[in-house]
XYZ file of C-alpha atoms in Angstrom:
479
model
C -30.866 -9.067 -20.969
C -28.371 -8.885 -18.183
C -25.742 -6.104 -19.020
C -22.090 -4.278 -17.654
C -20.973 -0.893 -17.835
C -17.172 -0.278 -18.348
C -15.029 1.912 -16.850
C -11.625 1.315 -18.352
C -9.236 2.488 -17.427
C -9.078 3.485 -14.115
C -7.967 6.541 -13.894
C -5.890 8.597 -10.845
C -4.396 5.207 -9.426
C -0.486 3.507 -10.262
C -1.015 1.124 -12.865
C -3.530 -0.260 -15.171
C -6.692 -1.418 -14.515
C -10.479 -1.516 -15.870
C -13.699 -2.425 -13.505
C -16.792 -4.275 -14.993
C -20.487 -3.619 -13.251
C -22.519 -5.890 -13.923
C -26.471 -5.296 -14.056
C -29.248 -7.963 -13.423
C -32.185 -7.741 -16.528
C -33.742 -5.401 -14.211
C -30.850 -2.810 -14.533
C -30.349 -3.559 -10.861
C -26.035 -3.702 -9.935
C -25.127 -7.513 -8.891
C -22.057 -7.013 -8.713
C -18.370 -4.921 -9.917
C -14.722 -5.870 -10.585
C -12.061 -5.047 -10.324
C -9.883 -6.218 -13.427
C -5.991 -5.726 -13.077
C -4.733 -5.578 -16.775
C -1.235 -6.173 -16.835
C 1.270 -8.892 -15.836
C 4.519 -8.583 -14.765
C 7.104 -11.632 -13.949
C 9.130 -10.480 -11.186
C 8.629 -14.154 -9.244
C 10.025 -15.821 -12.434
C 12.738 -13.891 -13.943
C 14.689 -13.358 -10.562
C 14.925 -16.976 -10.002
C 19.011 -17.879 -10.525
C 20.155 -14.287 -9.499
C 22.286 -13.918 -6.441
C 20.424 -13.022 -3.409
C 22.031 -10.172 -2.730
C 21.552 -8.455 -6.207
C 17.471 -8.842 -5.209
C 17.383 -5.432 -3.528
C 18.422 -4.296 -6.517
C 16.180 -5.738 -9.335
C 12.653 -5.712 -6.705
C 13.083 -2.180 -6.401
C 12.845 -1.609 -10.156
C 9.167 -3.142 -9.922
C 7.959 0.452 -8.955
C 8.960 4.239 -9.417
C 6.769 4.977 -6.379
C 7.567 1.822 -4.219
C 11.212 1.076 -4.523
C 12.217 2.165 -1.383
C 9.487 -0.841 0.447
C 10.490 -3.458 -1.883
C 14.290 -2.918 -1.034
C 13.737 -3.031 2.274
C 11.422 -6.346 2.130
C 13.776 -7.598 0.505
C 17.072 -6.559 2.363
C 15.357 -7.732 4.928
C 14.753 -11.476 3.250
C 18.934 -11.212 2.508
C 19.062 -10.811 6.246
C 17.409 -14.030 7.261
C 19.423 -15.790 4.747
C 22.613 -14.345 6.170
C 21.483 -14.899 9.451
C 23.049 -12.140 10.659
C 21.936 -9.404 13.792
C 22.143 -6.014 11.826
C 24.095 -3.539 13.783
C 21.244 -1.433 15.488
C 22.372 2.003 13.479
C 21.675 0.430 10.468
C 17.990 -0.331 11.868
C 17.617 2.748 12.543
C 18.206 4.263 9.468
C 16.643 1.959 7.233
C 13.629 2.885 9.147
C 14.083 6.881 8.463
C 14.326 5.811 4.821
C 10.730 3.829 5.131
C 9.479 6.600 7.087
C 10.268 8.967 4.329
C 9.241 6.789 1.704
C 5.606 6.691 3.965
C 5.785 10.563 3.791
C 5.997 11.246 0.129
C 3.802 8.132 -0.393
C 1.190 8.966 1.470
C 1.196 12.846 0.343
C 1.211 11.521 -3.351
C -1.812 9.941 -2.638
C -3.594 12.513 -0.632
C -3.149 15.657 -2.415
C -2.124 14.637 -5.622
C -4.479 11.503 -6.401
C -7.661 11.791 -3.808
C -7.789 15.786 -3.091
C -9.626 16.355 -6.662
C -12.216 14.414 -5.413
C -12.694 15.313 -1.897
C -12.480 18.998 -2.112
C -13.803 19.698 -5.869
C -15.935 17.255 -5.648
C -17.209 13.763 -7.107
C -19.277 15.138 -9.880
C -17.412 18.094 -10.927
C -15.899 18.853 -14.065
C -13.166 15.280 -15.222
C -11.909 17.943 -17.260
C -10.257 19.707 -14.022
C -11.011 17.276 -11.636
C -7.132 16.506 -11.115
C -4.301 18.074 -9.537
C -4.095 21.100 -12.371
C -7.778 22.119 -11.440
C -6.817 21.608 -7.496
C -4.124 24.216 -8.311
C -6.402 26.428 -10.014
C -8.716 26.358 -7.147
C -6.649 25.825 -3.814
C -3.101 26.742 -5.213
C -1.735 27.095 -1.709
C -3.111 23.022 -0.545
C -1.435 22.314 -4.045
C 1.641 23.586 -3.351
C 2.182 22.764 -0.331
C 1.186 19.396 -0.533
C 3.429 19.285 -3.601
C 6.326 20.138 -1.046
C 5.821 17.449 1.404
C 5.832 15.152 -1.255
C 8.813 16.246 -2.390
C 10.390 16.461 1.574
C 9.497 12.963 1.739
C 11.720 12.090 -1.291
C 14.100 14.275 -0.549
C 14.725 12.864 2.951
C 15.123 9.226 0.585
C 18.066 11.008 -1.116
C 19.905 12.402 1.628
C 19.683 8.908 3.574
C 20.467 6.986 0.797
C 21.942 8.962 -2.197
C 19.280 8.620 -4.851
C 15.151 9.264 -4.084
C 14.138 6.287 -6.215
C 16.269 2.953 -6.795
C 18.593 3.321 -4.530
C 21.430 0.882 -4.127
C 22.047 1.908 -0.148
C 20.178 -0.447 1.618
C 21.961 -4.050 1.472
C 21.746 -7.468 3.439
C 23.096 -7.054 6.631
C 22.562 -3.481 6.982
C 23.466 -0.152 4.861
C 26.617 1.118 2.951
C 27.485 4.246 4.605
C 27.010 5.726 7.823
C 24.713 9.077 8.254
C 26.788 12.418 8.665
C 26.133 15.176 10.844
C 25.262 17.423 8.369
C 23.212 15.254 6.702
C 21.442 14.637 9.774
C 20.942 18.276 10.835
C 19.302 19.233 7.169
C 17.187 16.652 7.420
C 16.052 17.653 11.225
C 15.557 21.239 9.121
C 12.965 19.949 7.064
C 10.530 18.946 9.297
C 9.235 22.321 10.476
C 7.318 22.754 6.983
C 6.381 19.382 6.913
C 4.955 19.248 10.581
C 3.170 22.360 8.745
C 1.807 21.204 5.696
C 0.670 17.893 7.334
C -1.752 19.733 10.009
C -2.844 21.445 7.228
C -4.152 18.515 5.703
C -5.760 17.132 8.922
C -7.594 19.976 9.339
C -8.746 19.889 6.148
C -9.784 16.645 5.876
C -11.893 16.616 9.087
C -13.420 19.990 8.314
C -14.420 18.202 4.986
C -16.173 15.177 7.044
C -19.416 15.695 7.290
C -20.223 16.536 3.501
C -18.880 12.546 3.134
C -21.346 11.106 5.257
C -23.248 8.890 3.425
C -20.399 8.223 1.206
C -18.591 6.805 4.979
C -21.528 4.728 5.187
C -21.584 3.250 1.317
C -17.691 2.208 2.297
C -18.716 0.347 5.278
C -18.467 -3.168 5.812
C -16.793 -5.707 8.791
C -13.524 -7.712 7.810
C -10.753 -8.754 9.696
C -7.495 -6.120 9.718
C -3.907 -6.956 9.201
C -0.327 -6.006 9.795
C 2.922 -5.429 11.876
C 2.987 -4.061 15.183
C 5.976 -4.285 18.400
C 6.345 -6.760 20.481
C 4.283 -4.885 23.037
C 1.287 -3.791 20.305
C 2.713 -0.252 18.806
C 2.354 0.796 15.729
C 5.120 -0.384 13.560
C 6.149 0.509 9.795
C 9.302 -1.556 9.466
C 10.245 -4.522 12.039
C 7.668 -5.908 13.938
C 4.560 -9.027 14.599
C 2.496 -9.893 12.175
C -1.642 -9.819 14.112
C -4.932 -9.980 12.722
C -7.553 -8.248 14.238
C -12.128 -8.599 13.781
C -13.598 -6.059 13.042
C -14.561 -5.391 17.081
C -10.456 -4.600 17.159
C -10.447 -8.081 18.823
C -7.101 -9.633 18.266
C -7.337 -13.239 16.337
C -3.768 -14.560 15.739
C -0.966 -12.233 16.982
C 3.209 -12.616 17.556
C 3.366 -14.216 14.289
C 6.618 -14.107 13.175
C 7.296 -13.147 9.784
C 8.690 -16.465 8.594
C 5.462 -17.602 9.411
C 2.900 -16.078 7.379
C 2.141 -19.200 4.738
C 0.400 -20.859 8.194
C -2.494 -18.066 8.081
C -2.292 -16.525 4.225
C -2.871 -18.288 1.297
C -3.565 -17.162 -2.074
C -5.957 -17.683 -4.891
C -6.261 -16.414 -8.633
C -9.276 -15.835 -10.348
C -9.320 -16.143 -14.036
C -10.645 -12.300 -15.040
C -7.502 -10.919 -13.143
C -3.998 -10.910 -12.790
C -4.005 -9.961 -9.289
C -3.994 -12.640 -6.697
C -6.128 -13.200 -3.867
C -4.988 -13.518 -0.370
C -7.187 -14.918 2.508
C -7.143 -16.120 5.938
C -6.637 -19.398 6.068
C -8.660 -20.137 9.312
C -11.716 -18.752 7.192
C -11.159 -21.270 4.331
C -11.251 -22.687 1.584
C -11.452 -19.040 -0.438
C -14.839 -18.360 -1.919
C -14.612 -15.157 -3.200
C -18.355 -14.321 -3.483
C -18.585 -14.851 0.530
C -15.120 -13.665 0.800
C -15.211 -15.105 4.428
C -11.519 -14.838 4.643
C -11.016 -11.134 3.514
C -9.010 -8.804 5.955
C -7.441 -5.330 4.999
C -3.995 -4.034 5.244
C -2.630 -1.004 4.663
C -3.197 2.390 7.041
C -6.872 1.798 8.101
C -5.710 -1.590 9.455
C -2.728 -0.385 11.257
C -4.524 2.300 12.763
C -6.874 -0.527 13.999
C -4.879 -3.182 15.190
C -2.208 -1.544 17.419
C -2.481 -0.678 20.938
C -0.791 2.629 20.524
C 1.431 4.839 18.566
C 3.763 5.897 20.928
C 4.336 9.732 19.745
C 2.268 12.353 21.623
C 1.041 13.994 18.554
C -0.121 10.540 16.670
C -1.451 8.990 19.896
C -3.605 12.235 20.383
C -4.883 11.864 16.793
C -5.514 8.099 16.932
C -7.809 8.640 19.775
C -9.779 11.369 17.853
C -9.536 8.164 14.678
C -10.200 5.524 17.035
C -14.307 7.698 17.820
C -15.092 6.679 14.110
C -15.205 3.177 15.331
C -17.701 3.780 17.942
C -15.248 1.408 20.604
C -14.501 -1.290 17.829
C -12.714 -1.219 14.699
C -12.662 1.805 12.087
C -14.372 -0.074 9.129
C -15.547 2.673 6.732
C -12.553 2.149 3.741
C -13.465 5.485 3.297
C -10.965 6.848 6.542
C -8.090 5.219 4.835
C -7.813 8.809 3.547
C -7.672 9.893 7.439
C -5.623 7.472 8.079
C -2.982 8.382 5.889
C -2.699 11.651 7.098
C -2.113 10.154 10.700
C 1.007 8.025 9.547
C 2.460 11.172 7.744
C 2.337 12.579 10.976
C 3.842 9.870 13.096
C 6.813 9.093 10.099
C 7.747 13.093 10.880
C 7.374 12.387 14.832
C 9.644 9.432 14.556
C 12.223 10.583 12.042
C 12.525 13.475 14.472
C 12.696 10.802 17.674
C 15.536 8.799 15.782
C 17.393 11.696 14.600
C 17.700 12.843 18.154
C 19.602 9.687 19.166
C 22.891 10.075 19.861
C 24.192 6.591 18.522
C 22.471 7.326 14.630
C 25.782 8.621 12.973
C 27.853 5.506 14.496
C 29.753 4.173 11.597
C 29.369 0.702 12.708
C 26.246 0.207 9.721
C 27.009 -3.390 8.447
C 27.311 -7.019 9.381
C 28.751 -9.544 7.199
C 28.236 -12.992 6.278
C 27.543 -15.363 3.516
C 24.633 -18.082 2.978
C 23.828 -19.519 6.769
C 20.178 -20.394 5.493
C 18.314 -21.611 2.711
C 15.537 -19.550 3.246
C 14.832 -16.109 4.067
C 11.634 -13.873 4.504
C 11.315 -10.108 4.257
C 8.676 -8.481 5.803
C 8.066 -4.344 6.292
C 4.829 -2.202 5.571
C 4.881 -0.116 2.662
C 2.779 2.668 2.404
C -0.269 0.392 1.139
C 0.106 -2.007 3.580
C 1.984 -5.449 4.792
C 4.691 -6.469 1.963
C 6.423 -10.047 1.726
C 9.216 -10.721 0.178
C 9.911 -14.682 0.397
C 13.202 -16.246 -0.466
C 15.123 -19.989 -1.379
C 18.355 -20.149 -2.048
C 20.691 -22.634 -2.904
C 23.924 -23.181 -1.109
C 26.031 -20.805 -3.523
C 23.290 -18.168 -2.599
C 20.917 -18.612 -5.613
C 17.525 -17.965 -6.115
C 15.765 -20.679 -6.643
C 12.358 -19.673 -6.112
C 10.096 -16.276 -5.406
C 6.881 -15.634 -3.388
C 5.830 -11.565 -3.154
C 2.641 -10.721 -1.575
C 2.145 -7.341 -2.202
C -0.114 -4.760 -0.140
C -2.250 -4.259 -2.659
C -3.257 -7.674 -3.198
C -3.904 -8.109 0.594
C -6.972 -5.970 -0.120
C -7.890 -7.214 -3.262
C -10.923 -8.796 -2.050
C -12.051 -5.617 0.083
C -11.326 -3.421 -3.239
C -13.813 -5.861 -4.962
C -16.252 -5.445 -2.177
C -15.809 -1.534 -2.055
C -16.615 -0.888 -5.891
C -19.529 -3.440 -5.620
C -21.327 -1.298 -2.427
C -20.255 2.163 -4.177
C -22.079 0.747 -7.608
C -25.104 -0.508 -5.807
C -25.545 2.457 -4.461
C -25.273 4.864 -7.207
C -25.236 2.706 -10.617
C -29.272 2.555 -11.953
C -29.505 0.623 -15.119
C -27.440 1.981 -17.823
C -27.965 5.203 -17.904
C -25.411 6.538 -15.589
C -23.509 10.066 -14.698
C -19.827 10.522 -15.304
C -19.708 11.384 -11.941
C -21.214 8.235 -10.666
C -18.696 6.379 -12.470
C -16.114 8.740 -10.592
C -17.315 7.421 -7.257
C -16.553 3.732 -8.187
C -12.925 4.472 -9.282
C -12.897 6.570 -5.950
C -13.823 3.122 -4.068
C -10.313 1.955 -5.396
C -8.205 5.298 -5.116
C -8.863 4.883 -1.383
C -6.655 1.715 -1.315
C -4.055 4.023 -2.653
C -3.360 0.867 -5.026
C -0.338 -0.007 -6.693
C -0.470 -2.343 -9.162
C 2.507 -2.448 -10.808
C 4.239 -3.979 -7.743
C 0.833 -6.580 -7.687
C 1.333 -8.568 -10.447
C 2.367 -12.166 -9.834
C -0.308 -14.356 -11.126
C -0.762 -18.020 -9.753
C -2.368 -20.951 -12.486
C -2.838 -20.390 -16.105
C -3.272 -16.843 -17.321
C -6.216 -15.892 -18.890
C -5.255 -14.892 -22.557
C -7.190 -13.556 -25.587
C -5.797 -13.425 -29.010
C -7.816 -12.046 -31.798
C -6.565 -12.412 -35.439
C -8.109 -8.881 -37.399
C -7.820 -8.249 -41.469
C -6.825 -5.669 -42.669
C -10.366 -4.197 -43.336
C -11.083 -4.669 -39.609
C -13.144 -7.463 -39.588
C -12.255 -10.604 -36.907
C -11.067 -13.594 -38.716
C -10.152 -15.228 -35.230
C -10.632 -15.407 -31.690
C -8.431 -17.656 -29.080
C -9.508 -17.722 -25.695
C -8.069 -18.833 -22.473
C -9.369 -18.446 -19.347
């Protein structure tokens, strides 16, 4: 009899989640998913609130994401307003998302992934976290700790408060940057510069043990994201492309009000997470999942031209010899990645802080509701984030589209676990370890699934009426 093996729930990732494997009557893997567990109604509930007060309530979504979904969503205010945001302001909303990518991306790195990748797969679950990567490497804990903790810090000194901030606002920002506040932050990034070199090295010395684990996370798709108007890489304002998996650009200058003409979504009823696709690919299928692309910092790292930092640009070509002249396509060098956008958030934050202009006080352009629809569009840490907006003419929501980075790859998270599984899963009789390698094939999304959770259709519901002694005296079903 055909059979699955649970692993619920997923452990070392933000959220809750559970993945099912799912074994032929030969014991042989056909297939895994992954099944996000909770719901959350952001799209409904914010409908009637005041535009403006958006930044406000998105950014409660996430303790770890509140700085991308203000911004998104400032952003989205901006379009409504119609306004040009005083250049300052840009350029300190984008220190903010380049700190947020700092402490993000070192979260995920040394805190979530680093058990794995330098104690190993099969070690020990019992110390196979950050308190056994302390016990072991207590100076790549520490430090990595740190820049975490840099990254947040430089959120606070921009903007007051690390997590739910209240700075960023249509039109611009509140308050203009100091001097001092600029000079401690330029004294941070020294250490950081530091720690994140440490972690490259690392990582690359660590390579080659991964090998056929690079190969298991291997498969073509398209890539997705923002870059500049000339092809750079770009974390905050920018061109929505798509790239193949040859690095070949598809569709490219789209401008963020235009996503809905190459993205749709699509729900499937054994998940709460939606499923974006490429349109041109269509109609969705997920078991061909023909329209599947990536986001997040493989794909950025594969669809720009250049970084434009010496430092980054001389570490994207190293990155770019993975892809042997085409795209990087191992999910497995999202880990790499990572560590590459640390390094060019530090570069830049340095490069902006340098400008003379950044502690103008000019910081804020005002208007009321010039348009009836707005769209917000950054990248967060896991990858391309939409925030879309209608309004009525007093400025009230009246309806609520998010697409979330992590749903952007939910389709190449599916397809990650399934390759991982058929490669290690044999019939039921399987190693905690091997399990471990399958939740790995989703840590390396860096997933967040709090902020994911807007389902489309009927939710699938299960109610189950128990007596006291235990025993099930009904079962509803839906979906």
């Amino acid at each position: 009899m055909a059979k699955k093996i649970h692993i619920e729930p997923v452990t070392r990732i933000e959220g809750h989640a559970k993945v099912t494997i799912h074994l032929d009557d030969a014991g042989a893997v056909t297939e895994a998913r992954l099944h996000v567990v909770e719901f959350r109604a952001f799209e409904k509930f914010c409908v009637g609130r005041p535009f403006y007060e958006m930044p406000g309530i998105t950014n409660r979504i996430c303790g770890i994401c509140p700085t991308s979904h203000a911004l998104a969503s400032v952003k989205a205010g901006d379009a409504i307003m119609g306004v040009a945001v005083p250049e300052t302001a840009v350029k300190l909303r984008k220190i903010m998302n380049w700190g947020q990518f700092v402490q993000s991306h070192a979260l995920s790195f040394f805190h979530l992934s680093a058990p794995d990748l330098l104690l190993g797969f099969d070690s020990d679950p019992a110390t196979r976290n950050v308190m056994g990567l302390i016990q072991e490497y207590p100076d790549v804990a520490r430090k990595g700790v740190r820049l975490r903790g840099i990254g947040q810090e430089i959120i606070r000194v921009i903007a007051d408060k690390s997590i739910h901030q209240a700075w960023a606002v249509p039109g611009g920002v509140r308050e203009p940057l100091t001097e001092e506040k600029r000079d401690y932050i330029k004294s941070l990034l020294p250490e950081a510069y530091e720690t994140t070199d440490l972690a490259l090295n690392l990582l690359k010395s660590n390579l080659d043990k991964f090998k056929e684990d690079v190969k298991v996370y291997e498969f073509p798709t398209m890539f997705a994201g923002l870059v500049t108007s000339d092809g750079g890489l770009e974390l905050h304002d920018g061109l929505f492309r798509f790239v193949d998996a040859d690095r070949k650009i598809i569709e490219s200058g789209i401008r963020n009000d235009k996503y809905r003409d190459y993205i749709d979504e699509a729900s499937e009823n054994w998940s709460y997470l939606k499923f974006p696709y490429f349109k041109a690919r269509g109609p969705y299928n997920f078991k061909e999942s023909a329209g599947m692309y990536r986001v997040g910092p493989l794909a950025r790292l594969n669809i720009c031209d250049y970084a434009g930092t010496p430092k980054t640009d001389r570490e994207l070509e190293n990155f770019r010899r993975l892809g042997s002249g085409g795209a990087v396509t191992s999910s497995f060098h999202y880990h790499y990645a990572r560590l590459i956008e640390i390094l060019f958030s530090l570069e830049k934050i340095e490069e902006t802080l340098n400008d003379p202009e950044i502690t103008d006080d000019w910081v804020r352009a005002e208007a009321g509701v010039n348009r009836l629809h707005g769209v917000g569009m950054t990248e967060a840490p896991r990858g391309t984030l939409i925030h879309d907006y209608k309004v009525d003419r007093n400025g009230l929501i009246t309806d609520v589209n998010l697409i979330v980075s992590t749903g952007h790859n939910n389709m190449a998270m599916n397809r990650t676990i399934t390759n991982i599984a058929k490669k290690y899963v044999k019939g039921e009789n399987v190693s905690e370890g091997m399990l471990n390698r399958v939740e790995h094939g989703i840590r390396v999304y860096d997933p967040c699934l709090s902020c994911s959770t807007h389902a489309v259709g009927k939710m699938p519901l299960l109610i189950q009426v128990v007596s006291p002694d235990g025993s099930m005296l009904k079962e509803l079903r839906r979906g």
